[in-house]
mmCIF file of C-alpha atoms and ligand atoms in Angstrom:
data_model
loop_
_atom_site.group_PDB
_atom_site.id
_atom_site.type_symbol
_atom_site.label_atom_id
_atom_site.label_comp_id
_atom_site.label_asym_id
_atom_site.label_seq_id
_atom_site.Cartn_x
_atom_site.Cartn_y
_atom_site.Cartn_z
ATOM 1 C CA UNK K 1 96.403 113.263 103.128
ATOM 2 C CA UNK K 2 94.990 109.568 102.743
ATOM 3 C CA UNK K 3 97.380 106.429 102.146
ATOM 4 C CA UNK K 4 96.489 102.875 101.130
ATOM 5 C CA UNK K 5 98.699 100.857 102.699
ATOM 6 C CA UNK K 6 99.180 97.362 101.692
ATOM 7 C CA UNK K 7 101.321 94.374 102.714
ATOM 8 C CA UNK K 8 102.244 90.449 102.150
ATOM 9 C CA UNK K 9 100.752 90.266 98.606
ATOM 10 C CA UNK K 10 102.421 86.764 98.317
ATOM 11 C CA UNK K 11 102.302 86.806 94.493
ATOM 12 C CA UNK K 12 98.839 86.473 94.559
ATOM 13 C CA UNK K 13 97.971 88.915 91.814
ATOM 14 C CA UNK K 14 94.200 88.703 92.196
ATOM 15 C CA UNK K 15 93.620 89.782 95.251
ATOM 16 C CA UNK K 16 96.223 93.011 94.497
ATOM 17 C CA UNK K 17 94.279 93.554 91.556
ATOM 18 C CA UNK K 18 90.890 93.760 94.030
ATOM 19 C CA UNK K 19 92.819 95.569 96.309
ATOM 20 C CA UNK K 20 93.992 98.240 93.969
ATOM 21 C CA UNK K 21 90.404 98.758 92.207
ATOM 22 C CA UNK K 22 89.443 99.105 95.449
ATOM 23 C CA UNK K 23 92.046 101.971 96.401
ATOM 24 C CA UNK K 24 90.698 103.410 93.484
ATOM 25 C CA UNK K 25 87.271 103.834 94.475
ATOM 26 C CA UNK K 26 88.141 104.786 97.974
ATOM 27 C CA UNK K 27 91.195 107.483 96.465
ATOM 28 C CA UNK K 28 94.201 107.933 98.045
ATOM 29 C CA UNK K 29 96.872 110.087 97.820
ATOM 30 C CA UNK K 30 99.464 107.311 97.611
ATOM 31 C CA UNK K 31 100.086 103.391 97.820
ATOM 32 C CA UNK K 32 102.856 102.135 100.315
ATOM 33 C CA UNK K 33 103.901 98.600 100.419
ATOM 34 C CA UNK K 34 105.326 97.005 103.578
ATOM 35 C CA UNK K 35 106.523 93.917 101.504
ATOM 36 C CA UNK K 36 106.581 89.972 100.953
ATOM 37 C CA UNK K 37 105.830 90.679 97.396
ATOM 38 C CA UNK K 38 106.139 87.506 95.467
ATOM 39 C CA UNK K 39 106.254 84.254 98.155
ATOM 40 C CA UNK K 40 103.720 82.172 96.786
ATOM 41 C CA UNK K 41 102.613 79.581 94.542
ATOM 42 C CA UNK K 42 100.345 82.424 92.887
ATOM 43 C CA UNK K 43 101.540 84.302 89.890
ATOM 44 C CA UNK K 44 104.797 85.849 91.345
ATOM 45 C CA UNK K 45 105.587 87.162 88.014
ATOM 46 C CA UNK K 46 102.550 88.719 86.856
ATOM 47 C CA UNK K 47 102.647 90.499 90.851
ATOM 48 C CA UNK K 48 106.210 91.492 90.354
ATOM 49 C CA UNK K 49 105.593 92.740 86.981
ATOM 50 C CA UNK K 50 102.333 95.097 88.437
ATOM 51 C CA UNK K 51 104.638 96.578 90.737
ATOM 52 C CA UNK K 52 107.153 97.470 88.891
ATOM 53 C CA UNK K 53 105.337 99.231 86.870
ATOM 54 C CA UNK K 54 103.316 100.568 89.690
ATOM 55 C CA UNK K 55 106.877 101.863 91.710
ATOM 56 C CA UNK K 56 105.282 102.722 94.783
ATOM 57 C CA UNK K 57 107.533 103.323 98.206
ATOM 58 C CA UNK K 58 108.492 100.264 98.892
ATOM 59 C CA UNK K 59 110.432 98.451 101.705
ATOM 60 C CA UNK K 60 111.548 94.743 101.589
ATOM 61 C CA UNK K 61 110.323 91.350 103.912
ATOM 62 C CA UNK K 62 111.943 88.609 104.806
ATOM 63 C CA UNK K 63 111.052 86.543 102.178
ATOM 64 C CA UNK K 64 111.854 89.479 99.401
ATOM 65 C CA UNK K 65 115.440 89.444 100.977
ATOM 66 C CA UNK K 66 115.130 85.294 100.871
ATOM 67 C CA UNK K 67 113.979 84.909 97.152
ATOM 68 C CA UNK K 68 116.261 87.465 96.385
ATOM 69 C CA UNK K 69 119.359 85.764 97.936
ATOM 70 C CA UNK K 70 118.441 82.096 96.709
ATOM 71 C CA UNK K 71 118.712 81.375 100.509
ATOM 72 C CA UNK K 72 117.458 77.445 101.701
ATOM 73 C CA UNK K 73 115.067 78.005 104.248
ATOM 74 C CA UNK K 74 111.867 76.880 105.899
ATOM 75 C CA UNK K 75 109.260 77.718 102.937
ATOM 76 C CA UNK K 76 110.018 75.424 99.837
ATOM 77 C CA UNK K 77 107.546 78.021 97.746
ATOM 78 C CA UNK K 78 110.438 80.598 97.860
ATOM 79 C CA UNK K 79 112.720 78.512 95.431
ATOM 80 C CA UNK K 80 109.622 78.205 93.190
ATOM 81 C CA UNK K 81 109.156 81.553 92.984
ATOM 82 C CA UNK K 82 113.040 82.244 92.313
ATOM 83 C CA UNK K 83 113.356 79.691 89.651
ATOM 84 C CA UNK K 84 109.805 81.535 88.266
ATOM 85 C CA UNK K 85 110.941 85.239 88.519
ATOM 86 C CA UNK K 86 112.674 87.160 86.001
ATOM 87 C CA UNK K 87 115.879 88.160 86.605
ATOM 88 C CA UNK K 88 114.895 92.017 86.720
ATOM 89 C CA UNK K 89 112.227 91.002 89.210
ATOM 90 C CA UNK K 90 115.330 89.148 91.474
ATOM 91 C CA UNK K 91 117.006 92.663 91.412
ATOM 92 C CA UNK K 92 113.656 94.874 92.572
ATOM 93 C CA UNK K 93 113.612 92.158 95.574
ATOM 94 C CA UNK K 94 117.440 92.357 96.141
ATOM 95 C CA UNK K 95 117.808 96.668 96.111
ATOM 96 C CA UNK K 96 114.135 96.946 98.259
ATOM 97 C CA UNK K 97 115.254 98.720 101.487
ATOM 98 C CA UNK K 98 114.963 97.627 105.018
ATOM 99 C CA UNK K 99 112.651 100.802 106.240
ATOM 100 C CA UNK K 100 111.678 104.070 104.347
ATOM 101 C CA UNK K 101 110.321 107.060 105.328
ATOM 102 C CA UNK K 102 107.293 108.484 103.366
ATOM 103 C CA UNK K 103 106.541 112.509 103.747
ATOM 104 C CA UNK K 104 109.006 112.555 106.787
ATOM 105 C CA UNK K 105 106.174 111.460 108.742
ATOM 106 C CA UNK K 106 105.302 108.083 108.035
ATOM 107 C CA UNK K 107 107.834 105.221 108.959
ATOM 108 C CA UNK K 108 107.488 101.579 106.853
ATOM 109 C CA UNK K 109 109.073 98.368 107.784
ATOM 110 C CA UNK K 110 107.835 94.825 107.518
ATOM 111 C CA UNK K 111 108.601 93.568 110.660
ATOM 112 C CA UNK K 112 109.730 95.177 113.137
ATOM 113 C CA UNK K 113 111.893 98.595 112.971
ATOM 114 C CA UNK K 114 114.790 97.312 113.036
ATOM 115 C CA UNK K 115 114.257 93.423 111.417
ATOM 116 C CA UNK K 116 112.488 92.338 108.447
ATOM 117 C CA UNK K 117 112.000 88.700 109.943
ATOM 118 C CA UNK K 118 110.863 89.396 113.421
ATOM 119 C CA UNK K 119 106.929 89.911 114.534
ATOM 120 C CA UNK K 120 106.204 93.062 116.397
ATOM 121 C CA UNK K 121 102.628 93.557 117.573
ATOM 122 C CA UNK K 122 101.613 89.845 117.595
ATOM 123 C CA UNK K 123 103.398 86.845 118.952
ATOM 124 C CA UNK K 124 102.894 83.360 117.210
ATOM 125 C CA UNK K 125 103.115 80.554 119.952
ATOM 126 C CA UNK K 126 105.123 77.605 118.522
ATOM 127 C CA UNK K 127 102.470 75.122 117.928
ATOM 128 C CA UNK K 128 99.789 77.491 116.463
ATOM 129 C CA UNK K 129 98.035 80.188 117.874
ATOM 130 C CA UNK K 130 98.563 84.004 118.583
ATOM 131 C CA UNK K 131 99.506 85.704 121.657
ATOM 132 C CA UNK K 132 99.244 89.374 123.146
ATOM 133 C CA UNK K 133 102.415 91.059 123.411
ATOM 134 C CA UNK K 134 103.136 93.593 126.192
ATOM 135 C CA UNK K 135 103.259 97.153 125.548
ATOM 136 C CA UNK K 136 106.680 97.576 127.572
ATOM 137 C CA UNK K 137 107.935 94.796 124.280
ATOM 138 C CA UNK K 138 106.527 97.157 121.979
ATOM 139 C CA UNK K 139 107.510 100.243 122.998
ATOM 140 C CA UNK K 140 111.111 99.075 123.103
ATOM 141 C CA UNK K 141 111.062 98.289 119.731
ATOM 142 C CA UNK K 142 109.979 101.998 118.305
ATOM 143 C CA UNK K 143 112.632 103.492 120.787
ATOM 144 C CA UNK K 144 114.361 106.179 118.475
ATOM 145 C CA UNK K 145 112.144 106.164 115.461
ATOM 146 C CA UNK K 146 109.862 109.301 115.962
ATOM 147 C CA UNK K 147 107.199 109.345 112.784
ATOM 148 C CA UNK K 148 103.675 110.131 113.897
ATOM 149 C CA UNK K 149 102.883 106.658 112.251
ATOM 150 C CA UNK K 150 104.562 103.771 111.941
ATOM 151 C CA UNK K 151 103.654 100.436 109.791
ATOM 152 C CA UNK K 152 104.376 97.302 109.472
ATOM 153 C CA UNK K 153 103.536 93.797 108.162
ATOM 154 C CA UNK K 154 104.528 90.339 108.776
ATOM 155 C CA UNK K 155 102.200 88.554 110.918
ATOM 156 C CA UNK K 156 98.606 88.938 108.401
ATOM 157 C CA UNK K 157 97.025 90.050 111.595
ATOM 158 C CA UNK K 158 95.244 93.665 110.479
ATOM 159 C CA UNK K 159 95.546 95.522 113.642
ATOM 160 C CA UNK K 160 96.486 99.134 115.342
ATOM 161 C CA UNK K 161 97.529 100.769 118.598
ATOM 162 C CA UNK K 162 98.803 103.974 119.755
ATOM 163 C CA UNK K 163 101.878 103.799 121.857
ATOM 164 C CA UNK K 164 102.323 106.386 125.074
ATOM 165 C CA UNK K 165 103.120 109.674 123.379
ATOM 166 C CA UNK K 166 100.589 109.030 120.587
ATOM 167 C CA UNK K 167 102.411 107.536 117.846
ATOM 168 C CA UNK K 168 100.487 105.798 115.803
ATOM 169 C CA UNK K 169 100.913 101.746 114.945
ATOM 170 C CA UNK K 170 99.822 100.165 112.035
ATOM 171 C CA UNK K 171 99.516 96.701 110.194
ATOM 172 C CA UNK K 172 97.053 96.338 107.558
ATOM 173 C CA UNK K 173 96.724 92.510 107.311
ATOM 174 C CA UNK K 174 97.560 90.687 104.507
ATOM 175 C CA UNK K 175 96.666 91.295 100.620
ATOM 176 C CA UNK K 176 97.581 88.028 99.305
ATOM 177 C CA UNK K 177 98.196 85.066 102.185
ATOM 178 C CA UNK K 178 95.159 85.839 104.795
ATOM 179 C CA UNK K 179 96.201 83.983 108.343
ATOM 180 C CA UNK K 180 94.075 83.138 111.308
ATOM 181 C CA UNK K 181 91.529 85.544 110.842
ATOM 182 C CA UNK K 182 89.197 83.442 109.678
ATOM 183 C CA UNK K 183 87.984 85.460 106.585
ATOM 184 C CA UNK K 184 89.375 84.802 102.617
ATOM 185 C CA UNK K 185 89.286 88.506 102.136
ATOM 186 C CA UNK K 186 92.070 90.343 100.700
ATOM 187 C CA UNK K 187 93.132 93.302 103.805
ATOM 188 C CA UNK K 188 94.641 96.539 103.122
ATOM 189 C CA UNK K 189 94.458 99.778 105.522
ATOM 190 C CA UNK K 190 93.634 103.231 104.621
ATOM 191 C CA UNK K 191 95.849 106.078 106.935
ATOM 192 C CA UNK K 192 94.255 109.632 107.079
ATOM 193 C CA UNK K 193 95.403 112.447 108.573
ATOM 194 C CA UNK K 194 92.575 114.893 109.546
ATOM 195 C CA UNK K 195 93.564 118.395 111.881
ATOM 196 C CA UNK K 196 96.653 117.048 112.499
ATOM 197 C CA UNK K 197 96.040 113.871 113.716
ATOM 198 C CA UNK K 198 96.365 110.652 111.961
ATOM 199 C CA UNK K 199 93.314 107.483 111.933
ATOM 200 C CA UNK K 200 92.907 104.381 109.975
ATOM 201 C CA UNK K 201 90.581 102.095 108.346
ATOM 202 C CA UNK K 202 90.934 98.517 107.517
ATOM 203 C CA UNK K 203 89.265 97.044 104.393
ATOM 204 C CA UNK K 204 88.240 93.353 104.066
ATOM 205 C CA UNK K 205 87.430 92.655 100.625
ATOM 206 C CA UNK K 206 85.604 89.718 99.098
ATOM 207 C CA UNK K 207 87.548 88.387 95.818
ATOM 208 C CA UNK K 208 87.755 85.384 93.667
ATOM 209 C CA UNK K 209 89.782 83.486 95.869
ATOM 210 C CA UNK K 210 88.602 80.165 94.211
ATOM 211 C CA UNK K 211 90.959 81.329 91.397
ATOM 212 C CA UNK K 212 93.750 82.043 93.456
ATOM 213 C CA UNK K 213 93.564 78.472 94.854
ATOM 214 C CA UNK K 214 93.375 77.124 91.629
ATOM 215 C CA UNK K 215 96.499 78.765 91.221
ATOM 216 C CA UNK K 216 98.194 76.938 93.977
ATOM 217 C CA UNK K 217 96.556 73.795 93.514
ATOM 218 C CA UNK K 218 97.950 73.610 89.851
ATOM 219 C CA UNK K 219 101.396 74.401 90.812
ATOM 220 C CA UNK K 220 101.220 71.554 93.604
ATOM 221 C CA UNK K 221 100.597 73.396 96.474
ATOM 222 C CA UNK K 222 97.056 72.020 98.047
ATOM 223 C CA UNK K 223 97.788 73.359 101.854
ATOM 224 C CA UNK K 224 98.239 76.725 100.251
ATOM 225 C CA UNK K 225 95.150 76.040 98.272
ATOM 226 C CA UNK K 226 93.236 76.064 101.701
ATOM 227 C CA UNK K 227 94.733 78.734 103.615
ATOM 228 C CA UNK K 228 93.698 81.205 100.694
ATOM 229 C CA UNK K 229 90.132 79.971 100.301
ATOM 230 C CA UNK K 230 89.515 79.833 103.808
ATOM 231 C CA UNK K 231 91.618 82.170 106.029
ATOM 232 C CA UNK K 232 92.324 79.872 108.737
ATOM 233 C CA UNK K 233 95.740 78.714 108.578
ATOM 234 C CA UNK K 234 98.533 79.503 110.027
ATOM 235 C CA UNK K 235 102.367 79.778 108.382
ATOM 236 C CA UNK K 236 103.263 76.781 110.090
ATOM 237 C CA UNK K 237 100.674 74.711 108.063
ATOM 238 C CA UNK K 238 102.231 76.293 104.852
HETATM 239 FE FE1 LIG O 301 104.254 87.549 104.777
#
């Protein structure tokens, strides 16, 4: 079985458009999406409209959950992208799960296991910057959820490990909203499970993300402007 598994679009509907013509050509067996949908001065409606049509396992991020709930919080984008959205779109966001398992083998989240807001694999240091967590930190957090593989988003950072008894650790990187890597390319990962054992690919794919900061810079947002056509921002310059 192959899986495409993508994550953080941030309703930038170009680079999941790349993405998924890019799936296309590589085949998969499935699409699974690890959320942050819509959270971004993009096109959050065209992005929520592709994937409802699309209906792909899907579980929810913290800024699904904070669109969805009209909360006031750090990012001023996610009120722009609530006051933009539909109202069907608000109720995908608002009935998209915390985890899901796909094939009872492979485990989705967006953050960590257990929380949709919290970083797992990376830490962010407070003034910029990313840090190597320990595996003891890690391990903890999968305690109790036994999938061969388990995904997860959040922190843009494409990366994988295996744990101690083999499990399998995933994040793909970031579709939409690339951070710190460096790179404007749109990141997805492909799973694969050959003789009983699961690897993974990362993609990096050029796209025209000129267009997607033309997007922000029309709807006001300049700083999001740069981190999309460069790839070396962080959320805290957001
Ligand atoms: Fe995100």
């Amino acid at each position: 079985m192959r899986i495409a598994v993508i994550s953080d679009v941030h309703g930038n509907l170009i680079a999941l458009e790349a993405v998924l013509a890019d799936i296309r050509t590589q085949g998969a067996d499935a699409i699974l999406a690890l959320g942050d949908y819509l959270s971004g001065p993009f096109d959050p409606t065209g992005t929520a409209g592709l994937f409802l049509e699309l209906a792909i396992p899907s579980v929810r991020g913290n800024h699904d959950r904070w669109v969805a709930e009209g909360r006031e919080q750090d990012w001023p984008v996610d009120a722009l992208v609530r006051r933009m959205i539909e109202p069907k779109h608000r109720d995908w966001l608002a009935a998209l799960p915390l985890n899901h398992v796909f094939e009872d083998e492979v485990f989705m989240c967006h953050g960590t296991p257990t929380a949709d807001d919290v970083l797992w694999l990376d830490g962010v240091k407070p003034r910029g910057g990313v840090f190597q967590v320990t595996r003891a930190v890690i391990e903890r957090e999968a305690e109790g959820f036994d999938y061969s593989v388990l995904l997860c988003g959040h922190s843009h950072l494409a990366r994988t490990l295996r744990l101690s008894d083999g499990r399998l650790v995933v994040n793909p990187g970031s579709v939409g909203l690339p951070l710190a890597l460096g790179s404007p390319d749109a990141r997805y990962a492909l799973i694969e499970k050959h003789a009983g054992n699961w690897a993974v690919s990362f993609r990096a794919l050029p796209y025209d993300h000129q267009a997607a900061a033309a997007q922000a810079n029309a709807l006001g947002y300049e700083r999001w402007a740069t981190a999309v056509s460069t790839g070396w921002s962080t959320a805290r310059d957001l």
